Tab-separated table of C-alpha atoms in Angstrom:
chain	number	residue	atom	x	y	z
V	1	MET	CA	55.576	69.776	66.236
V	2	GLU	CA	58.485	67.338	66.308
V	3	LYS	CA	62.148	67.947	67.066
V	4	GLN	CA	63.492	71.427	67.654
V	5	LEU	CA	65.205	72.830	64.557
V	6	PRO	CA	67.779	75.661	64.508
V	7	ILE	CA	65.348	78.070	62.813
V	8	GLU	CA	63.148	78.089	65.942
V	9	SER	CA	65.627	80.321	67.802
V	10	VAL	CA	65.233	83.207	65.314
V	11	LEU	CA	61.459	83.015	64.824
V	12	PRO	CA	60.725	85.646	67.545
V	13	ALA	CA	63.105	88.124	65.837
V	14	LEU	CA	61.533	87.357	62.441
V	15	LYS	CA	58.007	87.897	63.794
V	16	GLN	CA	59.101	91.197	65.348
V	17	ALA	CA	60.714	92.367	62.090
V	18	LEU	CA	57.550	91.690	60.070
V	19	ALA	CA	55.291	93.180	62.756
V	20	SER	CA	57.211	96.473	62.735
V	21	GLY	CA	58.098	96.670	59.017
V	22	SER	CA	56.984	95.491	55.601
V	23	ASN	CA	59.999	93.432	54.511
V	24	ALA	CA	62.671	91.126	55.916
V	25	VAL	CA	65.536	88.895	54.754
V	26	LEU	CA	66.212	85.523	56.401
V	27	THR	CA	69.433	83.597	55.828
V	28	ALA	CA	69.632	80.092	57.240
V	29	ALA	CA	72.090	77.252	56.721
V	30	PRO	CA	70.853	74.136	54.869
V	31	GLY	CA	68.852	71.945	57.222
V	32	ALA	CA	67.849	74.795	59.564
V	33	GLY	CA	64.166	74.227	58.768
V	34	LYS	CA	63.284	77.556	57.162
V	35	THR	CA	61.178	76.180	54.296
V	36	THR	CA	58.757	74.173	56.426
V	37	ARG	CA	58.783	75.992	59.793
V	38	VAL	CA	58.612	79.675	58.859
V	39	PRO	CA	55.229	79.705	57.024
V	40	LEU	CA	53.549	77.706	59.820
V	41	ALA	CA	55.049	80.014	62.473
V	42	LEU	CA	53.739	83.150	60.709
V	43	MET	CA	50.307	81.799	59.747
V	44	ASP	CA	48.429	83.348	62.693
V	45	GLU	CA	50.289	86.665	63.020
V	46	PRO	CA	47.843	89.554	63.637
V	47	TRP	CA	49.295	91.737	60.863
V	48	LEU	CA	48.103	89.177	58.297
V	49	GLY	CA	44.573	90.315	59.042
V	50	GLY	CA	43.183	86.879	58.175
V	51	ARG	CA	44.842	86.887	54.751
V	52	LYS	CA	46.835	83.968	53.354
V	53	ILE	CA	50.562	83.346	52.884
V	54	VAL	CA	51.997	82.469	49.481
V	55	MET	CA	55.488	80.917	49.324
V	56	LEU	CA	57.514	80.562	46.144
V	57	GLU	CA	59.640	77.490	45.545
V	58	PRO	CA	61.872	77.412	42.453
V	59	ARG	CA	60.993	73.790	41.612
V	60	ARG	CA	57.777	71.772	41.411
V	61	LEU	CA	59.144	68.798	43.331
V	62	ALA	CA	60.243	71.019	46.238
V	63	ALA	CA	56.910	72.881	46.240
V	64	ARG	CA	54.844	69.699	46.485
V	65	SER	CA	57.184	68.142	49.053
V	66	ALA	CA	57.219	71.245	51.295
V	67	ALA	CA	53.422	71.536	51.205
V	68	ARG	CA	52.917	67.864	52.025
V	69	PHE	CA	55.449	68.025	54.878
V	70	MET	CA	53.847	71.129	56.431
V	71	ALA	CA	50.392	69.574	56.099
V	72	ALA	CA	51.653	66.423	57.869
V	73	GLN	CA	52.972	68.613	60.716
V	74	LEU	CA	49.370	69.756	61.218
V	75	GLY	CA	48.019	66.202	60.985
V	76	GLU	CA	46.427	66.944	57.607
V	77	THR	CA	46.970	66.245	53.923
V	78	ALA	CA	47.930	68.817	51.295
V	79	GLY	CA	44.939	70.856	50.170
V	80	GLU	CA	43.576	71.618	53.651
V	81	THR	CA	45.371	74.327	55.703
V	82	VAL	CA	48.451	74.010	53.478
V	83	GLY	CA	48.149	73.538	49.726
V	84	TYR	CA	50.181	73.959	46.574
V	85	ARG	CA	49.877	75.111	42.981
V	86	VAL	CA	52.362	73.942	40.368
V	87	ARG	CA	52.065	73.488	36.625
V	88	MET	CA	49.371	70.860	35.866
V	89	ASP	CA	48.826	70.023	39.564
V	90	THR	CA	46.881	71.990	42.182
V	91	LYS	CA	45.771	71.046	45.684
V	92	ILE	CA	44.023	74.070	47.223
V	93	GLY	CA	40.838	74.043	49.310
V	94	PRO	CA	38.457	76.545	50.954
V	95	LYS	CA	40.388	76.248	54.268
V	96	THR	CA	43.827	76.825	52.746
V	97	ARG	CA	45.919	79.467	54.556
V	98	ILE	CA	49.361	78.721	53.075
V	99	GLU	CA	49.872	78.218	49.331
V	100	VAL	CA	53.215	76.893	48.078
V	101	VAL	CA	53.612	77.773	44.402
V	102	THR	CA	56.226	77.684	41.681
V	103	GLU	CA	57.429	80.994	40.336
V	104	GLY	CA	55.505	81.093	37.058
V	105	VAL	CA	52.296	80.604	39.049
V	106	LEU	CA	52.963	83.780	41.089
V	107	THR	CA	53.444	85.816	37.894
V	108	ARG	CA	50.039	84.654	36.657
V	109	MET	CA	48.468	85.417	40.058
V	110	LEU	CA	49.862	88.967	39.880
V	111	GLN	CA	48.530	89.376	36.321
V	112	ALA	CA	45.057	88.333	37.481
V	113	ASP	CA	45.168	90.415	40.692
V	114	PRO	CA	48.050	92.954	40.846
V	115	GLY	CA	47.198	93.756	44.472
V	116	LEU	CA	47.308	90.095	45.647
V	117	THR	CA	44.250	90.949	47.743
V	118	GLU	CA	43.923	87.422	49.205
V	119	PHE	CA	47.475	87.432	50.583
V	120	GLY	CA	49.199	89.251	53.421
V	121	LEU	CA	52.701	87.798	52.990
V	122	VAL	CA	54.784	86.666	50.007
V	123	ILE	CA	57.791	84.440	50.828
V	124	PHE	CA	60.560	83.935	48.260
V	125	ASP	CA	62.363	80.727	49.248
V	126	GLU	CA	65.843	79.757	47.980
V	127	PHE	CA	66.214	83.202	46.430
V	128	HIS	CA	69.967	82.653	45.937
V	129	GLU	CA	69.117	80.599	42.835
V	130	ARG	CA	68.213	83.924	41.168
V	131	SER	CA	65.852	82.443	38.616
V	132	LEU	CA	64.368	84.866	36.116
V	133	GLN	CA	60.833	84.215	37.378
V	134	ALA	CA	61.844	84.853	41.013
V	135	ASP	CA	63.536	88.155	40.105
V	136	LEU	CA	60.469	89.175	38.090
V	137	GLY	CA	58.089	88.078	40.867
V	138	LEU	CA	59.984	90.130	43.465
V	139	ALA	CA	59.988	93.206	41.215
V	140	LEU	CA	56.213	92.897	40.661
V	141	CYS	CA	55.539	92.383	44.385
V	142	LEU	CA	57.593	95.480	45.259
V	143	GLN	CA	55.604	97.425	42.664
V	144	SER	CA	52.338	96.130	44.142
V	145	GLN	CA	53.543	97.079	47.631
V	146	GLU	CA	54.419	100.600	46.487
V	147	LEU	CA	51.323	101.350	44.413
V	148	LEU	CA	48.485	99.178	45.735
V	149	ARG	CA	49.256	97.352	48.998
V	150	ASP	CA	51.335	99.150	51.606
V	151	ASP	CA	50.253	96.419	54.067
V	152	LEU	CA	51.728	93.568	51.946
V	153	ARG	CA	54.732	91.873	53.586
V	154	ILE	CA	57.663	90.386	51.634
V	155	LEU	CA	60.127	87.878	53.107
V	156	VAL	CA	63.179	86.727	51.130
V	157	MET	CA	64.829	83.504	52.383
V	158	SER	CA	68.065	81.859	51.298
V	159	ALA	CA	70.842	79.556	52.423
V	160	THR	CA	73.848	80.858	50.477
V	161	MET	CA	73.165	84.463	49.586
V	162	GLU	CA	74.809	87.800	50.255
V	163	ALA	CA	71.918	89.294	52.173
V	164	GLU	CA	72.898	92.977	52.141
V	165	PRO	CA	72.141	93.798	48.452
V	166	VAL	CA	68.703	92.174	48.745
V	167	ALA	CA	68.038	93.975	52.034
V	168	ARG	CA	68.865	97.294	50.318
V	169	LEU	CA	66.484	96.453	47.452
V	170	LEU	CA	63.767	95.820	50.052
V	171	GLY	CA	64.219	99.301	51.549
V	172	ASP	CA	67.018	98.454	54.013
V	173	ALA	CA	65.011	95.571	55.445
V	174	PRO	CA	66.334	93.840	58.585
V	175	VAL	CA	68.458	90.703	58.036
V	176	ILE	CA	67.874	87.758	60.400
V	177	CYS	CA	70.477	84.958	60.415
V	178	SER	CA	70.086	81.368	61.605
V	179	GLU	CA	73.280	79.361	61.917
V	180	GLY	CA	71.769	75.940	61.283
V	181	ARG	CA	73.016	72.654	62.664
V	182	MET	CA	75.483	70.742	60.526
V	183	PHE	CA	77.560	67.686	61.303
V	184	PRO	CA	81.114	67.656	59.908
V	185	VAL	CA	81.424	66.444	56.314
V	186	GLU	CA	84.743	65.098	54.987
V	187	THR	CA	85.491	66.011	51.358
V	188	LEU	CA	87.208	63.451	49.109
V	189	TYR	CA	88.246	64.196	45.515
V	190	ARG	CA	87.782	61.388	42.987
V	191	PRO	CA	88.554	62.928	39.562
V	192	VAL	CA	87.861	60.941	36.399
V	193	ARG	CA	91.375	59.970	35.277
V	194	ARG	CA	90.701	58.769	31.724
V	195	THR	CA	89.220	60.757	28.863
V	196	GLY	CA	86.146	59.399	27.145
V	197	VAL	CA	84.721	57.816	30.323
V	198	SER	CA	81.014	58.527	30.768
V	199	ILE	CA	79.670	59.863	34.066
V	200	ASP	CA	77.705	56.675	34.754
V	201	GLU	CA	80.807	54.509	34.213
V	202	ALA	CA	82.982	56.709	36.452
V	203	LEU	CA	80.257	56.731	39.110
V	204	VAL	CA	80.328	52.968	39.836
V	205	PRO	CA	83.647	52.723	41.762
V	206	VAL	CA	82.831	55.907	43.723
V	207	ALA	CA	79.406	54.498	44.669
V	208	GLU	CA	81.082	51.241	45.787
V	209	GLU	CA	83.503	53.232	47.954
V	210	ALA	CA	80.708	55.325	49.475
V	211	LEU	CA	78.630	52.262	50.354
V	212	SER	CA	81.568	50.415	51.907
V	213	ASP	CA	82.985	53.402	53.847
V	214	GLN	CA	79.763	54.944	55.157
V	215	PRO	CA	76.624	53.571	56.802
V	216	GLY	CA	73.365	55.006	55.550
V	217	ASP	CA	72.286	56.064	52.078
V	218	VAL	CA	73.953	57.815	49.154
V	219	LEU	CA	72.773	60.887	47.218
V	220	VAL	CA	74.266	61.385	43.732
V	221	PHE	CA	74.036	64.715	41.886
V	222	LEU	CA	73.848	64.420	38.089
V	223	PRO	CA	73.121	67.126	35.498
V	224	GLY	CA	69.924	65.747	33.933
V	225	MET	CA	67.484	62.935	33.265
V	226	ALA	CA	69.566	61.286	30.504
V	227	GLU	CA	72.504	60.876	32.886
V	228	ILE	CA	70.182	59.656	35.650
V	229	ARG	CA	68.713	56.953	33.391
V	230	ALA	CA	72.180	55.803	32.267
V	231	ALA	CA	73.475	55.711	35.847
V	232	GLN	CA	70.351	53.886	37.034
V	233	ARG	CA	70.883	51.117	34.450
V	234	ARG	CA	74.571	50.743	35.274
V	235	LEU	CA	74.112	50.748	39.066
V	236	MET	CA	71.274	48.229	38.873
V	237	GLU	CA	73.563	45.913	36.923
V	238	LYS	CA	76.279	46.393	39.542
V	239	PHE	CA	74.203	46.279	42.728
V	240	GLY	CA	71.358	44.022	41.598
V	241	SER	CA	70.271	41.417	44.134
V	242	LYS	CA	73.324	39.489	45.286
V	243	PRO	CA	72.704	36.618	47.737
V	244	GLY	CA	73.966	37.326	51.248
V	245	THR	CA	74.299	41.106	50.804
V	246	GLU	CA	72.014	43.891	51.920
V	247	LYS	CA	69.599	45.099	49.287
V	248	ILE	CA	70.613	48.295	47.437
V	249	ARG	CA	67.681	50.175	45.930
V	250	ILE	CA	68.316	52.715	43.158
V	251	HIS	CA	65.916	55.692	43.024
V	252	ALA	CA	65.684	58.583	40.565
V	253	LEU	CA	64.666	62.035	41.827
V	254	HIS	CA	63.657	64.794	39.413
V	255	GLY	CA	60.694	67.078	38.796
V	256	SER	CA	58.977	64.903	36.157
V	257	LEU	CA	58.471	61.886	38.441
V	258	ALA	CA	55.067	60.869	39.766
V	259	ALA	CA	54.463	61.900	43.398
V	260	GLU	CA	54.607	58.262	44.638
V	261	GLU	CA	58.057	57.730	43.099
V	262	GLN	CA	59.285	61.004	44.584
V	263	ASP	CA	58.028	59.925	48.012
V	264	ARG	CA	59.869	56.589	47.740
V	265	ALA	CA	63.129	58.388	46.949
V	266	LEU	CA	62.686	60.825	49.848
V	267	ALA	CA	61.550	58.256	52.457
V	268	PRO	CA	63.939	56.480	54.853
V	269	SER	CA	65.217	53.053	53.784
V	270	LYS	CA	63.593	49.945	55.244
V	271	GLU	CA	65.575	47.780	57.639
V	272	GLY	CA	68.112	45.627	55.771
V	273	GLU	CA	68.032	47.938	52.743
V	274	ARG	CA	70.053	50.911	51.570
V	275	LYS	CA	69.392	53.304	48.744
V	276	ILE	CA	71.258	55.321	46.151
V	277	VAL	CA	69.259	58.373	45.056
V	278	LEU	CA	70.183	59.812	41.642
V	279	ALA	CA	69.068	63.457	41.601
V	280	THR	CA	69.333	66.623	39.563
V	281	SER	CA	70.008	69.993	41.204
V	282	VAL	CA	66.449	69.766	42.579
V	283	ALA	CA	67.860	68.016	45.685
V	284	GLU	CA	70.330	70.831	46.437
V	285	THR	CA	67.833	72.890	48.408
V	286	SER	CA	64.448	72.671	50.142
V	287	LEU	CA	64.190	68.866	49.954
V	288	THR	CA	65.416	66.553	52.686
V	289	VAL	CA	66.249	63.055	51.451
V	290	GLU	CA	66.021	60.913	54.591
V	291	GLY	CA	68.985	58.762	55.623
V	292	ILE	CA	71.725	60.376	53.498
V	293	THR	CA	75.249	60.174	54.962
V	294	ALA	CA	77.245	60.308	51.698
V	295	VAL	CA	77.013	62.608	48.685
V	296	ILE	CA	78.604	61.939	45.292
V	297	ASP	CA	78.774	65.097	43.189
V	298	SER	CA	79.394	64.953	39.429
V	299	GLY	CA	80.103	68.696	39.572
V	300	LEU	CA	77.737	69.363	36.671
V	301	ALA	CA	74.405	71.148	36.271
V	302	ARG	CA	72.142	71.927	33.328
V	303	ILE	CA	71.078	75.537	32.824
V	304	SER	CA	69.210	77.512	30.181
V	305	ARG	CA	71.320	79.918	28.115
V	306	PHE	CA	70.227	82.381	25.425
V	307	SER	CA	72.094	82.398	22.120
V	308	PRO	CA	71.997	85.818	20.371
V	309	ARG	CA	73.078	84.044	17.154
V	310	THR	CA	69.957	81.849	16.959
V	311	GLY	CA	67.636	84.039	19.061
V	312	MET	CA	66.697	80.972	21.128
V	313	SER	CA	67.499	79.536	24.556
V	314	ARG	CA	69.083	76.111	24.903
V	315	LEU	CA	70.059	73.859	27.798
V	316	GLU	CA	73.791	73.689	28.477
V	317	THR	CA	75.732	71.404	30.819
V	318	VAL	CA	78.074	73.533	32.931
V	319	ARG	CA	80.382	73.212	35.926
V	320	VAL	CA	78.643	73.954	39.213
V	321	SER	CA	79.674	77.003	41.245
V	322	ALA	CA	81.562	76.767	44.536
V	323	ALA	CA	78.377	77.835	46.378
V	324	SER	CA	76.378	75.075	44.685
V	325	ALA	CA	79.066	72.479	45.468
V	326	ASP	CA	78.913	73.521	49.137
V	327	GLN	CA	75.115	73.203	49.122
V	328	ARG	CA	75.388	69.681	47.717
V	329	LYS	CA	78.106	68.727	50.210
V	330	GLY	CA	75.898	69.921	53.093
V	331	ARG	CA	73.310	67.274	52.244
V	332	ALA	CA	75.656	64.638	53.742
V	333	GLY	CA	75.820	66.302	57.166
V	334	ARG	CA	72.193	66.618	58.171
V	335	LEU	CA	71.821	63.492	60.315
V	336	ALA	CA	75.371	62.508	61.302
V	337	PRO	CA	78.982	63.081	60.215
V	338	GLY	CA	79.190	62.335	56.495
V	339	ARG	CA	81.348	62.263	53.399
V	340	CYS	CA	81.224	64.098	50.091
V	341	TYR	CA	82.927	62.507	47.068
V	342	ARG	CA	83.632	65.094	44.362
V	343	MET	CA	84.266	63.741	40.878
V	344	TRP	CA	86.844	66.425	40.129
V	345	SER	CA	90.270	67.444	41.444
V	346	GLU	CA	91.278	69.916	44.146
V	347	GLU	CA	92.830	72.086	41.432
V	348	GLU	CA	89.493	72.187	39.578
V	349	GLN	CA	87.779	73.044	42.876
V	350	ARG	CA	89.975	76.148	43.220
V	351	GLN	CA	88.926	77.246	39.726
V	352	LEU	CA	85.157	77.037	40.306
V	353	ALA	CA	83.250	80.317	39.998
V	354	PRO	CA	81.987	81.556	43.401
V	355	ALA	CA	78.382	81.527	42.072
V	356	LEU	CA	76.642	81.127	38.728
V	357	PRO	CA	75.376	84.392	37.180
V	358	PRO	CA	71.665	85.230	37.719
V	359	GLU	CA	69.441	83.748	35.016
V	360	ILE	CA	68.347	87.252	33.932
V	361	ARG	CA	71.874	87.763	32.530
V	362	GLU	CA	71.918	84.492	30.557
V	363	ALA	CA	68.349	83.755	29.416
V	364	GLY	CA	66.256	85.131	26.586
V	365	LEU	CA	64.038	87.970	27.872
V	366	ALA	CA	61.413	88.002	25.093
V	367	PRO	CA	58.888	85.751	26.950
V	368	ARG	CA	59.153	87.939	30.074
V	369	VAL	CA	58.699	91.123	28.032
V	370	LEU	CA	55.532	89.639	26.496
V	371	GLU	CA	54.279	88.612	29.960
V	372	LEU	CA	54.799	92.142	31.275
V	373	ALA	CA	53.085	93.639	28.214
């Protein structure tokens, strides 16, 4: 494998924990390498008994990217030793030992085979996001472990989670911590001063500042695809080819993109070029966008909320939590010292909620009840 990542130092302790017990919790700072190093490190452990590993990723883009990266580490392509299953896209072969799946896929796998007989280890990655499907998947795996498979291992991994409550849920499982390796990131507040200014309009001067103050590329967090499209149009007008200046490429990054477009956004810039990547919350965790030294954070995210009045769930744009803002900021300090430009004030920062509530408290539960029935 390539360069040594911080996660390597705790792998012996993690292997020991899973060899001597059924469950473990791993916390690791962003950029430590947990998503792509841990499954490969555990693939040949004797307690697996030749069974496979399944790893849950909250988002399709992250699942495909992690599988392709791990496969490349083995000199292969996705679908050989490492494969993935996401909605409407599967790359799994007869040799596959590690399957990266999205959370709804695991629920269906458990419905088809409650004992998960093909698998010896289930990994829940980025569990701090507390999606409804991840909570349900963990509950079903614990039930399977208790009733059908006392040899099934469960590993919960996260970057920004209080580990102790999860460890208690897993039967007082051991908690292994990796510190990660982060360069310092300077935080600058650039609140929108005038009312009625759209995000894409307010973004332009901040993007200009980021490009002039920092070498490298810029990652912008926006709440959804509509805002990404608007920002893409405005930035292309602003930074379109100007003679005598370096070329600025504008990339979108969200789960609905074709794999080739995702790869272009994630890949390092060519010599003489720089890029601005416009992403949803999908780029907060699991994905590494190469070359980023500056982050611009709109401070907004789009989440699903259930309305008791209508009996339906709807997408709402909300302020990010302090934990989420820290995750986004950390993306600027992976390769070198960086900067994070927050499009809100320091006073607003102090008022951010520590973390968003788990989805199970906000979403409609009827579909999950039907699934369980």
